[in-house]
Amino acid sequence: MPKSSATETHLFTSESVSMGHPDKVADQISDALLDSLIGCDPQARVAIETMVTTGLAVVAGEVTVHNQDAQNALGRAEETVRETIRRIGYDDPAGGFDYRSCAVVRAIHEQSPDISQGVTAGEGLHSEQGAGDQGLMFGFACDETEALMPLPIQLAHRLVEDLAKLRQSGEIPWLRPDAKSQVTIVYEGNVPVGIDTIVISTQHAEEAVDPQKSHNMSEAAQAEIRDKLIRPVLERECPRFSSKKITTHINPTGRFVTGGPHGDCGLTGRKIIVDTYGGRGRHGGGAFSGKDPSKVDRCATYMARHIAKNVVAAELAKQCEVQLAYAIGVAEPVSVYVDTLGTSEVPAERMARIIRDVFPLKPAEIIEYLDLRRPIYFETARHGHFGREGAGFSWERTDRVRELRSAAQVLQAV
């Protein structure tokens, strides 16, 4: 979001998609396969892409493992794919895509040795582990929410997350897995002052359709979404805005029975803005799911978020965007850039120096520091990679606040 004057009022919108959205189905399959391999072989090299469509899941990519347990896990790839689809909720063949009847096609081979020699310590031209590819990665944080995430994407994620809970618990029995949310926030300058619009589009069974209007969701079904989903999420996440007038659109096309991979083809990595900050800040272009942590698309993006969040938690800035850039096979980042969007008294050059001093930035160091060689990735593939709680989300820690403040004071005193 661009810098705004103190008096400017504007709207900003972010969206999220559910675990049953076709692209998220693909992401979860890719990360479930990654977890199955890295759980057996922490040094596994994995880059798996998934495509899902009517009656079909295709998994393809490069995998190198180093022990028999991981080889066995790779041999169970089809079972892992089917179990992931079942966990998401596609268990009815009438929907055109379900875990029992869909075909699973596998096209997986070993990682290129040319890439391996640039990434593996002691091989190629370098003595330590280099970046798995060139690229630029961004991390962002702001003080709009307790999670230090932008309010629009944080609300959008919590809406689809709670929608999934309502479906899985059976509290709303006509819900089906595919869904989207969208939240528009009113800002004065850079401060959120209200919620303008909420959109929920959710796949549903025929029983949610008004029998008098065969192409429209019934008013009773819409009321359930308002009463059991939207109102509780707002009261919990931002009570200061929950009582204000908000425009809501629930299944604005009227009917959403055909959905999931039967309704739209899904591909790994197509929801990178949903995965990150909902359009706030920038994105380097790389996706996350299906990639082991030697890929800087993953580990460095997580590290950039960790850095930005600690900067904001340390109250050195109200907003912070961090860019890390790498060359393939080279361990040290080629650049570190910080933009606090005019919300910090610490100059950007000094902030970059502080970050280099406080945080490990080589890929091997990041992987060890964030403890990334674990099967933690399936949970990241739905409801956002950032602003989450749990043991797997190590990049969300704010444990370097004291060091950042001390370093800032020392540099300011020089």
mmCIF file of C-alpha atoms in Angstrom:
data_model
loop_
_atom_site.group_PDB
_atom_site.id
_atom_site.type_symbol
_atom_site.label_atom_id
_atom_site.label_comp_id
_atom_site.label_asym_id
_atom_site.label_seq_id
_atom_site.Cartn_x
_atom_site.Cartn_y
_atom_site.Cartn_z
ATOM 1 C CA MET A 1 0.000 0.000 0.000
ATOM 2 C CA PRO A 2 1.459 3.433 -0.905
ATOM 3 C CA LYS A 3 2.363 5.981 1.712
ATOM 4 C CA SER A 4 -0.654 8.081 2.661
ATOM 5 C CA SER A 5 -1.101 11.488 4.214
ATOM 6 C CA ALA A 6 -2.505 11.704 7.713
ATOM 7 C CA THR A 7 -5.927 12.845 6.471
ATOM 8 C CA GLU A 8 -6.369 10.756 3.316
ATOM 9 C CA THR A 9 -9.200 8.222 3.457
ATOM 10 C CA HIS A 10 -9.023 5.236 1.160
ATOM 11 C CA LEU A 11 -10.034 1.588 0.844
ATOM 12 C CA PHE A 12 -7.772 -1.449 0.607
ATOM 13 C CA THR A 13 -8.906 -5.003 -0.154
ATOM 14 C CA SER A 14 -7.373 -8.442 0.373
ATOM 15 C CA GLU A 15 -8.687 -11.934 -0.273
ATOM 16 C CA SER A 16 -8.130 -15.440 1.012
ATOM 17 C CA VAL A 17 -9.189 -18.851 -0.281
ATOM 18 C CA SER A 18 -10.188 -21.990 1.588
ATOM 19 C CA MET A 19 -8.345 -25.281 1.886
ATOM 20 C CA GLY A 20 -10.764 -26.667 -0.717
ATOM 21 C CA HIS A 21 -9.984 -24.050 -3.351
ATOM 22 C CA PRO A 22 -8.386 -25.870 -6.325
ATOM 23 C CA ASP A 23 -5.079 -24.002 -6.099
ATOM 24 C CA LYS A 24 -4.898 -24.653 -2.359
ATOM 25 C CA VAL A 25 -5.662 -28.336 -2.914
ATOM 26 C CA ALA A 26 -2.601 -28.395 -5.183
ATOM 27 C CA ASP A 27 -0.481 -26.518 -2.612
ATOM 28 C CA GLN A 28 -1.469 -28.899 0.179
ATOM 29 C CA ILE A 29 -0.695 -31.979 -1.905
ATOM 30 C CA SER A 30 2.745 -30.575 -2.765
ATOM 31 C CA ASP A 31 3.499 -29.774 0.875
ATOM 32 C CA ALA A 32 2.085 -33.062 2.163
ATOM 33 C CA LEU A 33 4.501 -34.860 -0.154
ATOM 34 C CA LEU A 34 7.336 -32.610 1.052
ATOM 35 C CA ASP A 35 6.473 -33.398 4.695
ATOM 36 C CA SER A 36 6.397 -37.134 3.993
ATOM 37 C CA LEU A 37 9.931 -36.948 2.583
ATOM 38 C CA ILE A 38 11.612 -34.432 4.874
ATOM 39 C CA GLY A 39 10.193 -36.277 7.897
ATOM 40 C CA CYS A 40 12.277 -39.301 6.829
ATOM 41 C CA ASP A 41 15.234 -37.424 5.363
ATOM 42 C CA PRO A 42 15.825 -33.883 6.679
ATOM 43 C CA GLN A 43 18.330 -33.314 3.847
ATOM 44 C CA ALA A 44 15.818 -34.236 1.115
ATOM 45 C CA ARG A 45 15.793 -31.978 -1.927
ATOM 46 C CA VAL A 46 12.224 -31.507 -3.062
ATOM 47 C CA ALA A 47 10.523 -29.380 -5.704
ATOM 48 C CA ILE A 48 7.060 -30.789 -6.412
ATOM 49 C CA GLU A 49 4.314 -29.174 -8.475
ATOM 50 C CA THR A 50 0.711 -30.391 -8.482
ATOM 51 C CA MET A 51 -2.191 -29.965 -10.864
ATOM 52 C CA VAL A 52 -5.725 -31.023 -9.989
ATOM 53 C CA THR A 53 -8.802 -31.104 -12.211
ATOM 54 C CA THR A 54 -11.897 -33.243 -12.686
ATOM 55 C CA GLY A 55 -11.032 -36.756 -11.553
ATOM 56 C CA LEU A 56 -7.285 -36.214 -11.769
ATOM 57 C CA ALA A 57 -4.264 -35.200 -9.682
ATOM 58 C CA VAL A 58 -0.865 -34.873 -11.364
ATOM 59 C CA VAL A 59 2.323 -34.525 -9.293
ATOM 60 C CA ALA A 60 5.595 -33.691 -11.020
ATOM 61 C CA GLY A 61 9.011 -32.346 -10.162
ATOM 62 C CA GLU A 62 12.429 -33.133 -8.783
ATOM 63 C CA VAL A 63 13.183 -35.142 -5.643
ATOM 64 C CA THR A 64 16.492 -36.413 -4.258
ATOM 65 C CA VAL A 65 16.485 -38.457 -1.044
ATOM 66 C CA HIS A 66 19.276 -40.196 0.815
ATOM 67 C CA ASN A 67 17.847 -43.167 2.739
ATOM 68 C CA GLN A 68 15.491 -46.087 2.333
ATOM 69 C CA ASP A 69 12.767 -44.644 4.585
ATOM 70 C CA ALA A 70 12.498 -41.616 2.305
ATOM 71 C CA GLN A 71 12.528 -43.869 -0.752
ATOM 72 C CA ASN A 72 9.628 -45.781 0.783
ATOM 73 C CA ALA A 73 7.783 -42.520 1.460
ATOM 74 C CA LEU A 74 8.290 -41.534 -2.167
ATOM 75 C CA GLY A 75 6.890 -44.921 -3.164
ATOM 76 C CA ARG A 76 3.771 -44.095 -1.141
ATOM 77 C CA ALA A 77 3.245 -40.803 -2.973
ATOM 78 C CA GLU A 78 -0.131 -41.837 -4.395
ATOM 79 C CA GLU A 79 -1.360 -42.788 -0.921
ATOM 80 C CA THR A 80 -0.191 -39.413 0.411
ATOM 81 C CA VAL A 81 -2.018 -37.583 -2.377
ATOM 82 C CA ARG A 82 -5.259 -39.434 -1.703
ATOM 83 C CA GLU A 83 -5.048 -38.972 2.049
ATOM 84 C CA THR A 84 -4.490 -35.225 1.582
ATOM 85 C CA ILE A 85 -7.542 -34.926 -0.656
ATOM 86 C CA ARG A 86 -9.566 -36.828 1.952
ATOM 87 C CA ARG A 87 -8.375 -34.545 4.762
ATOM 88 C CA ILE A 88 -9.405 -31.496 2.772
ATOM 89 C CA GLY A 89 -12.914 -32.886 2.435
ATOM 90 C CA TYR A 90 -13.307 -34.183 -1.110
ATOM 91 C CA ASP A 91 -14.917 -37.538 -0.313
ATOM 92 C CA ASP A 92 -18.016 -37.530 -2.543
ATOM 93 C CA PRO A 93 -17.642 -38.846 -6.126
ATOM 94 C CA ALA A 94 -20.781 -36.942 -7.106
ATOM 95 C CA GLY A 95 -18.737 -33.728 -6.829
ATOM 96 C CA GLY A 96 -16.477 -34.718 -9.729
ATOM 97 C CA PHE A 97 -13.347 -34.990 -7.582
ATOM 98 C CA ASP A 98 -12.807 -37.292 -4.613
ATOM 99 C CA TYR A 99 -9.932 -39.091 -2.966
ATOM 100 C CA ARG A 100 -11.073 -42.609 -3.800
ATOM 101 C CA SER A 101 -11.832 -42.356 -7.513
ATOM 102 C CA CYS A 102 -9.489 -39.669 -8.852
ATOM 103 C CA ALA A 103 -6.553 -40.799 -10.952
ATOM 104 C CA VAL A 104 -3.105 -39.944 -9.586
ATOM 105 C CA VAL A 105 -0.311 -39.455 -12.125
ATOM 106 C CA ARG A 106 3.317 -39.222 -10.966
ATOM 107 C CA ALA A 107 6.185 -37.687 -12.954
ATOM 108 C CA ILE A 108 9.052 -37.215 -10.485
ATOM 109 C CA HIS A 109 12.792 -37.422 -11.144
ATOM 110 C CA GLU A 110 16.027 -36.450 -9.362
ATOM 111 C CA GLN A 111 17.283 -32.903 -8.849
ATOM 112 C CA SER A 112 19.633 -31.631 -11.548
ATOM 113 C CA PRO A 113 23.280 -32.262 -10.581
ATOM 114 C CA ASP A 114 24.108 -28.781 -11.911
ATOM 115 C CA ILE A 115 21.789 -27.251 -9.326
ATOM 116 C CA SER A 116 22.932 -29.656 -6.619
ATOM 117 C CA GLN A 117 26.601 -28.643 -6.911
ATOM 118 C CA GLY A 118 25.666 -25.020 -6.298
ATOM 119 C CA VAL A 119 23.543 -25.829 -3.251
ATOM 120 C CA THR A 120 25.424 -28.644 -1.538
ATOM 121 C CA ALA A 121 28.262 -27.580 0.754
ATOM 122 C CA GLY A 122 31.644 -28.723 -0.514
ATOM 123 C CA GLU A 123 30.532 -29.209 -4.111
ATOM 124 C CA GLY A 124 31.079 -26.907 -7.067
ATOM 125 C CA LEU A 125 32.892 -23.601 -6.586
ATOM 126 C CA HIS A 126 31.831 -22.881 -3.011
ATOM 127 C CA SER A 127 32.715 -24.447 0.344
ATOM 128 C CA GLU A 128 29.353 -23.756 2.006
ATOM 129 C CA GLN A 129 25.725 -24.237 1.077
ATOM 130 C CA GLY A 130 24.632 -21.665 -1.466
ATOM 131 C CA ALA A 131 21.212 -20.417 -2.467
ATOM 132 C CA GLY A 132 19.151 -22.916 -4.446
ATOM 133 C CA ASP A 133 18.387 -20.268 -7.057
ATOM 134 C CA GLN A 134 18.754 -16.600 -7.730
ATOM 135 C CA GLY A 135 15.871 -14.455 -6.615
ATOM 136 C CA LEU A 136 14.513 -11.695 -4.450
ATOM 137 C CA MET A 137 12.321 -12.298 -1.429
ATOM 138 C CA PHE A 138 10.216 -9.885 0.610
ATOM 139 C CA GLY A 139 8.920 -9.876 4.160
ATOM 140 C CA PHE A 140 6.416 -7.445 5.660
ATOM 141 C CA ALA A 141 4.960 -6.522 9.035
ATOM 142 C CA CYS A 142 2.836 -3.695 10.417
ATOM 143 C CA ASP A 143 1.186 -2.840 13.715
ATOM 144 C CA GLU A 144 -2.438 -3.098 12.529
ATOM 145 C CA THR A 145 -3.102 -6.407 14.324
ATOM 146 C CA GLU A 146 -1.689 -8.381 17.259
ATOM 147 C CA ALA A 147 -0.090 -10.744 14.750
ATOM 148 C CA LEU A 148 1.602 -7.715 13.132
ATOM 149 C CA MET A 149 -0.181 -8.471 9.870
ATOM 150 C CA PRO A 150 -2.251 -6.160 7.665
ATOM 151 C CA LEU A 151 -5.861 -6.212 8.835
ATOM 152 C CA PRO A 152 -7.492 -7.047 5.453
ATOM 153 C CA ILE A 153 -5.571 -10.302 4.878
ATOM 154 C CA GLN A 154 -5.685 -11.299 8.550
ATOM 155 C CA LEU A 155 -9.483 -11.056 8.584
ATOM 156 C CA ALA A 156 -9.802 -12.762 5.215
ATOM 157 C CA HIS A 157 -7.739 -15.728 6.466
ATOM 158 C CA ARG A 158 -9.664 -16.073 9.710
ATOM 159 C CA LEU A 159 -12.973 -16.062 7.824
ATOM 160 C CA VAL A 160 -12.063 -19.022 5.588
ATOM 161 C CA GLU A 161 -10.384 -20.773 8.513
ATOM 162 C CA ASP A 162 -13.527 -20.567 10.631
ATOM 163 C CA LEU A 163 -15.676 -21.474 7.630
ATOM 164 C CA ALA A 164 -13.685 -24.720 7.400
ATOM 165 C CA LYS A 165 -14.308 -25.393 11.094
ATOM 166 C CA LEU A 166 -18.050 -24.910 10.610
ATOM 167 C CA ARG A 167 -17.954 -27.394 7.738
ATOM 168 C CA GLN A 168 -15.753 -29.984 9.408
ATOM 169 C CA SER A 169 -17.690 -29.900 12.693
ATOM 170 C CA GLY A 170 -20.989 -30.349 10.864
ATOM 171 C CA GLU A 171 -22.421 -27.198 12.422
ATOM 172 C CA ILE A 172 -23.375 -26.027 8.915
ATOM 173 C CA PRO A 173 -23.908 -29.371 7.163
ATOM 174 C CA TRP A 174 -24.517 -27.977 3.671
ATOM 175 C CA LEU A 175 -21.060 -26.384 3.359
ATOM 176 C CA ARG A 176 -18.630 -27.864 0.857
ATOM 177 C CA PRO A 177 -14.813 -27.384 0.744
ATOM 178 C CA ASP A 178 -14.310 -24.669 -1.915
ATOM 179 C CA ALA A 179 -14.628 -21.070 -0.704
ATOM 180 C CA LYS A 180 -13.230 -17.555 -0.917
ATOM 181 C CA SER A 181 -13.313 -14.493 1.309
ATOM 182 C CA GLN A 182 -12.590 -10.837 0.610
ATOM 183 C CA VAL A 183 -12.289 -7.955 3.053
ATOM 184 C CA THR A 184 -12.197 -4.229 2.306
ATOM 185 C CA ILE A 185 -10.851 -1.973 5.069
ATOM 186 C CA VAL A 186 -11.269 1.794 5.407
ATOM 187 C CA TYR A 187 -8.019 3.606 6.151
ATOM 188 C CA GLU A 188 -7.316 7.142 7.288
ATOM 189 C CA GLY A 189 -3.734 7.605 6.281
ATOM 190 C CA ASN A 190 -2.150 4.290 7.250
ATOM 191 C CA VAL A 191 -4.543 3.592 10.121
ATOM 192 C CA PRO A 192 -7.527 1.216 9.710
ATOM 193 C CA VAL A 193 -10.698 2.912 10.922
ATOM 194 C CA GLY A 194 -13.449 0.579 9.752
ATOM 195 C CA ILE A 195 -14.585 -2.342 7.634
ATOM 196 C CA ASP A 196 -16.348 -1.386 4.430
ATOM 197 C CA THR A 197 -17.209 -4.702 2.738
ATOM 198 C CA ILE A 198 -16.964 -8.445 3.351
ATOM 199 C CA VAL A 199 -17.492 -10.999 0.592
ATOM 200 C CA ILE A 200 -17.970 -14.727 1.248
ATOM 201 C CA SER A 201 -18.390 -17.144 -1.637
ATOM 202 C CA THR A 202 -18.756 -20.732 -0.500
ATOM 203 C CA GLN A 203 -19.511 -23.978 -2.250
ATOM 204 C CA HIS A 204 -22.682 -25.574 -0.921
ATOM 205 C CA ALA A 205 -25.021 -28.529 -1.280
ATOM 206 C CA GLU A 206 -28.346 -28.264 -3.079
ATOM 207 C CA GLU A 207 -30.125 -28.008 0.275
ATOM 208 C CA ALA A 208 -28.818 -24.442 0.680
ATOM 209 C CA VAL A 209 -30.618 -23.337 -2.488
ATOM 210 C CA ASP A 210 -33.971 -21.569 -2.233
ATOM 211 C CA PRO A 211 -36.521 -24.006 -3.779
ATOM 212 C CA GLN A 212 -38.423 -21.050 -5.220
ATOM 213 C CA LYS A 213 -35.273 -19.618 -6.771
ATOM 214 C CA SER A 214 -33.209 -22.532 -8.042
ATOM 215 C CA HIS A 215 -30.208 -20.362 -8.891
ATOM 216 C CA ASN A 216 -29.916 -18.566 -5.552
ATOM 217 C CA MET A 217 -28.747 -19.464 -2.078
ATOM 218 C CA SER A 218 -31.618 -19.193 0.365
ATOM 219 C CA GLU A 219 -31.907 -16.260 2.740
ATOM 220 C CA ALA A 220 -31.775 -18.708 5.650
ATOM 221 C CA ALA A 221 -28.438 -20.076 4.416
ATOM 222 C CA GLN A 222 -27.047 -16.562 4.008
ATOM 223 C CA ALA A 223 -28.197 -15.709 7.532
ATOM 224 C CA GLU A 224 -26.290 -18.728 8.873
ATOM 225 C CA ILE A 225 -23.096 -17.410 7.294
ATOM 226 C CA ARG A 226 -23.648 -13.984 8.818
ATOM 227 C CA ASP A 227 -24.575 -15.277 12.280
ATOM 228 C CA LYS A 228 -22.190 -18.218 12.637
ATOM 229 C CA LEU A 229 -19.199 -16.963 10.657
ATOM 230 C CA ILE A 230 -18.931 -13.248 9.955
ATOM 231 C CA ARG A 231 -20.233 -11.853 13.234
ATOM 232 C CA PRO A 232 -18.172 -14.134 15.544
ATOM 233 C CA VAL A 233 -14.954 -13.571 13.576
ATOM 234 C CA LEU A 234 -15.358 -9.797 13.689
ATOM 235 C CA GLU A 235 -16.218 -9.785 17.387
ATOM 236 C CA ARG A 236 -13.118 -11.837 18.129
ATOM 237 C CA GLU A 237 -10.613 -10.269 15.727
ATOM 238 C CA CYS A 238 -11.622 -6.590 15.691
ATOM 239 C CA PRO A 239 -14.414 -5.825 18.172
ATOM 240 C CA ARG A 240 -13.943 -2.085 17.684
ATOM 241 C CA PHE A 241 -15.389 -2.411 14.178
ATOM 242 C CA SER A 242 -17.862 -5.293 14.628
ATOM 243 C CA SER A 243 -20.845 -3.138 15.568
ATOM 244 C CA LYS A 244 -20.461 -0.724 12.648
ATOM 245 C CA LYS A 245 -22.438 -0.950 9.434
ATOM 246 C CA ILE A 246 -20.691 -3.290 7.005
ATOM 247 C CA THR A 247 -21.754 -4.269 3.489
ATOM 248 C CA THR A 248 -21.790 -8.058 3.085
ATOM 249 C CA HIS A 249 -22.058 -10.105 -0.093
ATOM 250 C CA ILE A 250 -22.670 -13.821 0.427
ATOM 251 C CA ASN A 251 -22.450 -15.937 -2.731
ATOM 252 C CA PRO A 252 -23.176 -12.895 -4.886
ATOM 253 C CA THR A 253 -23.575 -15.036 -8.036
ATOM 254 C CA GLY A 254 -26.421 -16.794 -6.221
ATOM 255 C CA ARG A 255 -25.386 -20.434 -6.638
ATOM 256 C CA PHE A 256 -22.100 -22.262 -5.994
ATOM 257 C CA VAL A 257 -22.723 -26.017 -6.118
ATOM 258 C CA THR A 258 -20.074 -27.017 -8.673
ATOM 259 C CA GLY A 259 -16.684 -26.226 -7.174
ATOM 260 C CA GLY A 260 -13.252 -27.485 -6.270
ATOM 261 C CA PRO A 261 -11.056 -29.080 -8.936
ATOM 262 C CA HIS A 262 -14.192 -30.122 -10.841
ATOM 263 C CA GLY A 263 -15.124 -26.458 -11.231
ATOM 264 C CA ASP A 264 -11.642 -25.050 -11.886
ATOM 265 C CA CYS A 265 -8.206 -26.502 -12.515
ATOM 266 C CA GLY A 266 -5.836 -25.994 -9.579
ATOM 267 C CA LEU A 267 -2.065 -25.411 -9.701
ATOM 268 C CA THR A 268 0.641 -25.213 -7.048
ATOM 269 C CA GLY A 269 1.944 -21.711 -6.390
ATOM 270 C CA ARG A 270 -0.862 -19.706 -7.982
ATOM 271 C CA LYS A 271 -1.973 -18.028 -4.746
ATOM 272 C CA ILE A 272 1.250 -16.292 -3.719
ATOM 273 C CA ILE A 273 -0.511 -13.057 -2.729
ATOM 274 C CA VAL A 274 -3.005 -14.963 -0.584
ATOM 275 C CA ASP A 275 -0.054 -16.829 0.931
ATOM 276 C CA THR A 276 1.738 -13.608 1.910
ATOM 277 C CA TYR A 277 0.211 -10.210 2.725
ATOM 278 C CA GLY A 278 -2.836 -9.813 0.519
ATOM 279 C CA GLY A 279 -1.200 -7.281 -1.775
ATOM 280 C CA ARG A 280 0.419 -5.172 0.934
ATOM 281 C CA GLY A 281 4.098 -4.785 0.251
ATOM 282 C CA ARG A 282 5.796 -6.470 -2.672
ATOM 283 C CA HIS A 283 6.444 -10.041 -3.724
ATOM 284 C CA GLY A 284 9.499 -11.443 -5.482
ATOM 285 C CA GLY A 285 7.422 -13.868 -7.527
ATOM 286 C CA GLY A 286 8.491 -17.214 -6.070
ATOM 287 C CA ALA A 287 5.949 -19.605 -4.587
ATOM 288 C CA PHE A 288 6.456 -21.731 -1.469
ATOM 289 C CA SER A 289 4.595 -25.033 -1.509
ATOM 290 C CA GLY A 290 6.379 -28.212 -2.532
ATOM 291 C CA LYS A 291 9.841 -26.687 -2.016
ATOM 292 C CA ASP A 292 12.298 -27.882 0.622
ATOM 293 C CA PRO A 293 13.983 -25.163 2.728
ATOM 294 C CA SER A 294 17.187 -25.112 0.671
ATOM 295 C CA LYS A 295 15.133 -23.080 -1.807
ATOM 296 C CA VAL A 296 15.494 -19.409 -0.871
ATOM 297 C CA ASP A 297 11.993 -18.817 -2.242
ATOM 298 C CA ARG A 298 10.930 -20.475 0.975
ATOM 299 C CA CYS A 299 13.573 -20.055 3.661
ATOM 300 C CA ALA A 300 14.543 -16.464 2.807
ATOM 301 C CA THR A 301 10.926 -15.314 2.519
ATOM 302 C CA TYR A 302 10.234 -16.762 5.952
ATOM 303 C CA MET A 303 13.356 -15.049 7.266
ATOM 304 C CA ALA A 304 12.354 -11.715 5.735
ATOM 305 C CA ARG A 305 8.994 -11.934 7.521
ATOM 306 C CA HIS A 306 10.765 -12.813 10.785
ATOM 307 C CA ILE A 307 13.037 -9.786 10.446
ATOM 308 C CA ALA A 308 10.231 -7.379 9.542
ATOM 309 C CA LYS A 309 8.052 -8.645 12.392
ATOM 310 C CA ASN A 310 10.838 -8.211 14.937
ATOM 311 C CA VAL A 311 11.551 -4.687 13.705
ATOM 312 C CA VAL A 312 7.896 -3.722 14.246
ATOM 313 C CA ALA A 313 7.669 -5.613 17.551
ATOM 314 C CA ALA A 314 10.751 -3.679 18.710
ATOM 315 C CA GLU A 315 8.832 -0.463 17.912
ATOM 316 C CA LEU A 316 11.582 0.657 15.565
ATOM 317 C CA ALA A 317 8.909 1.147 12.880
ATOM 318 C CA LYS A 318 5.152 0.892 12.490
ATOM 319 C CA GLN A 319 5.540 -0.759 9.097
ATOM 320 C CA CYS A 320 8.537 -2.621 7.732
ATOM 321 C CA GLU A 321 9.320 -4.299 4.443
ATOM 322 C CA VAL A 322 12.540 -6.294 4.036
ATOM 323 C CA GLN A 323 14.038 -7.503 0.765
ATOM 324 C CA LEU A 324 16.698 -10.219 0.627
ATOM 325 C CA ALA A 325 18.276 -11.132 -2.724
ATOM 326 C CA TYR A 326 20.506 -14.088 -3.615
ATOM 327 C CA ALA A 327 22.612 -15.510 -6.450
ATOM 328 C CA ILE A 328 22.407 -19.241 -7.137
ATOM 329 C CA GLY A 329 25.178 -21.156 -5.402
ATOM 330 C CA VAL A 330 26.268 -18.142 -3.308
ATOM 331 C CA ALA A 331 25.621 -18.157 0.439
ATOM 332 C CA GLU A 332 25.741 -14.447 1.298
ATOM 333 C CA PRO A 333 22.785 -12.356 0.104
ATOM 334 C CA VAL A 334 23.726 -10.004 -2.698
ATOM 335 C CA SER A 335 21.605 -7.286 -1.098
ATOM 336 C CA VAL A 336 19.591 -6.446 2.011
ATOM 337 C CA TYR A 337 17.067 -3.637 1.683
ATOM 338 C CA VAL A 338 14.713 -2.185 4.286
ATOM 339 C CA ASP A 339 11.786 0.184 3.761
ATOM 340 C CA THR A 340 9.886 1.416 6.813
ATOM 341 C CA LEU A 341 7.547 3.542 4.688
ATOM 342 C CA GLY A 342 8.351 6.704 6.614
ATOM 343 C CA THR A 343 7.418 5.209 9.998
ATOM 344 C CA SER A 344 10.890 4.949 11.565
ATOM 345 C CA GLU A 345 13.476 7.358 12.878
ATOM 346 C CA VAL A 346 16.250 4.905 12.015
ATOM 347 C CA PRO A 347 17.611 5.559 8.497
ATOM 348 C CA ALA A 348 17.190 2.689 6.039
ATOM 349 C CA GLU A 349 20.939 2.206 5.576
ATOM 350 C CA ARG A 350 21.461 1.865 9.324
ATOM 351 C CA MET A 351 18.500 -0.515 9.596
ATOM 352 C CA ALA A 352 20.024 -2.743 6.925
ATOM 353 C CA ARG A 353 23.327 -2.775 8.834
ATOM 354 C CA ILE A 354 21.516 -3.734 12.032
ATOM 355 C CA ILE A 355 19.702 -6.571 10.267
ATOM 356 C CA ARG A 356 22.955 -7.959 8.858
ATOM 357 C CA ASP A 357 24.498 -7.848 12.348
ATOM 358 C CA VAL A 358 21.559 -9.374 14.248
ATOM 359 C CA PHE A 359 20.121 -12.014 11.913
ATOM 360 C CA PRO A 360 21.714 -15.003 10.125
ATOM 361 C CA LEU A 361 21.134 -14.571 6.392
ATOM 362 C CA LYS A 362 22.976 -17.438 4.665
ATOM 363 C CA PRO A 363 20.583 -20.227 3.599
ATOM 364 C CA ALA A 364 22.180 -22.879 5.853
ATOM 365 C CA GLU A 365 22.099 -20.472 8.786
ATOM 366 C CA ILE A 366 18.454 -19.566 8.156
ATOM 367 C CA ILE A 367 17.455 -23.236 7.948
ATOM 368 C CA GLU A 368 19.129 -23.999 11.280
ATOM 369 C CA TYR A 369 17.951 -20.808 12.984
ATOM 370 C CA LEU A 370 14.288 -21.319 12.019
ATOM 371 C CA ASP A 371 14.518 -25.124 12.362
ATOM 372 C CA LEU A 372 13.121 -25.679 8.879
ATOM 373 C CA ARG A 373 14.178 -29.271 8.216
ATOM 374 C CA ARG A 374 10.987 -30.610 9.788
ATOM 375 C CA PRO A 375 7.641 -31.819 8.402
ATOM 376 C CA ILE A 376 5.856 -28.536 9.177
ATOM 377 C CA TYR A 377 4.755 -27.448 5.737
ATOM 378 C CA PHE A 378 1.297 -28.939 5.182
ATOM 379 C CA GLU A 379 -0.205 -26.515 7.707
ATOM 380 C CA THR A 380 1.375 -23.524 5.960
ATOM 381 C CA ALA A 381 -0.369 -24.406 2.681
ATOM 382 C CA ARG A 382 -3.769 -23.210 3.875
ATOM 383 C CA HIS A 383 -4.915 -20.067 5.700
ATOM 384 C CA GLY A 384 -1.671 -18.182 5.044
ATOM 385 C CA HIS A 385 2.017 -18.658 5.798
ATOM 386 C CA PHE A 386 2.212 -15.612 8.074
ATOM 387 C CA GLY A 387 0.411 -14.241 11.122
ATOM 388 C CA ARG A 388 -0.117 -17.789 12.430
ATOM 389 C CA GLU A 389 0.501 -19.429 15.802
ATOM 390 C CA GLY A 390 1.915 -22.871 16.451
ATOM 391 C CA ALA A 391 5.221 -24.691 16.876
ATOM 392 C CA GLY A 392 5.770 -24.966 13.127
ATOM 393 C CA PHE A 393 5.638 -21.230 12.486
ATOM 394 C CA SER A 394 9.086 -20.427 13.868
ATOM 395 C CA TRP A 395 9.433 -17.321 11.693
ATOM 396 C CA GLU A 396 6.619 -15.698 13.693
ATOM 397 C CA ARG A 397 8.752 -15.501 16.849
ATOM 398 C CA THR A 398 9.583 -12.024 18.145
ATOM 399 C CA ASP A 399 12.693 -13.024 20.095
ATOM 400 C CA ARG A 400 15.208 -10.529 18.709
ATOM 401 C CA VAL A 401 13.468 -7.376 19.923
ATOM 402 C CA ARG A 402 15.985 -6.566 22.657
ATOM 403 C CA GLU A 403 18.966 -7.023 20.344
ATOM 404 C CA LEU A 404 17.409 -4.824 17.678
ATOM 405 C CA ARG A 405 16.690 -2.044 20.145
ATOM 406 C CA SER A 406 20.222 -2.229 21.568
ATOM 407 C CA ALA A 407 21.794 -2.209 18.106
ATOM 408 C CA ALA A 408 19.658 0.767 17.060
ATOM 409 C CA GLN A 409 20.689 2.712 20.165
ATOM 410 C CA VAL A 410 24.365 1.964 19.580
ATOM 411 C CA LEU A 411 24.251 3.095 15.941
ATOM 412 C CA GLN A 412 22.302 6.238 16.795
ATOM 413 C CA ALA A 413 24.904 7.101 19.412
ATOM 414 C CA VAL A 414 27.784 6.801 16.919
#
